[in-house]
């Protein structure tokens, strides 16, 4: 379950941001997660809830925006949202494409208790 390694990276990064900004406790962490990352939301929340215990993130909640997949055809340049695992261009029929969006895994903001958003 790769959600544990993702939750651990979120925890480490958030702790680093808190330390760099004078400490404090995180209340909310907002993320952007692309669908191509294949993150299972319940598994990520479960992993994060276990790992955050006894840390400055103990009361923090995760929120995220899901970013849909978007690809660009290598033959004609058309950008489209793939319908299935076979990335067939709706314009020219070519197979395969380059990912334009959907692989994101970003911390957008961190809300600190008694403070304001930071990143």
PDB file of N, CA and C in Angstrom, residues 19 92 96:
ATOM      1  N   UNK A  19       8.599  23.763  11.168  1.00  0.00           N
ATOM      2  CA  UNK A  19       9.878  24.140  11.801  1.00  0.00           C
ATOM      3  C   UNK A  19      10.464  25.388  11.163  1.00  0.00           C
ATOM      4  N   UNK A  92      -6.986  11.855 -34.309  1.00  0.00           N
ATOM      5  CA  UNK A  92      -6.286  11.146 -35.387  1.00  0.00           C
ATOM      6  C   UNK A  92      -6.221   9.632 -35.201  1.00  0.00           C
ATOM      7  N   UNK A  96      -1.175   6.101 -27.699  1.00  0.00           N
ATOM      8  CA  UNK A  96      -0.098   6.650 -26.880  1.00  0.00           C
ATOM      9  C   UNK A  96      -0.178   8.163 -26.831  1.00  0.00           C
TER      10      UNK A  96
END
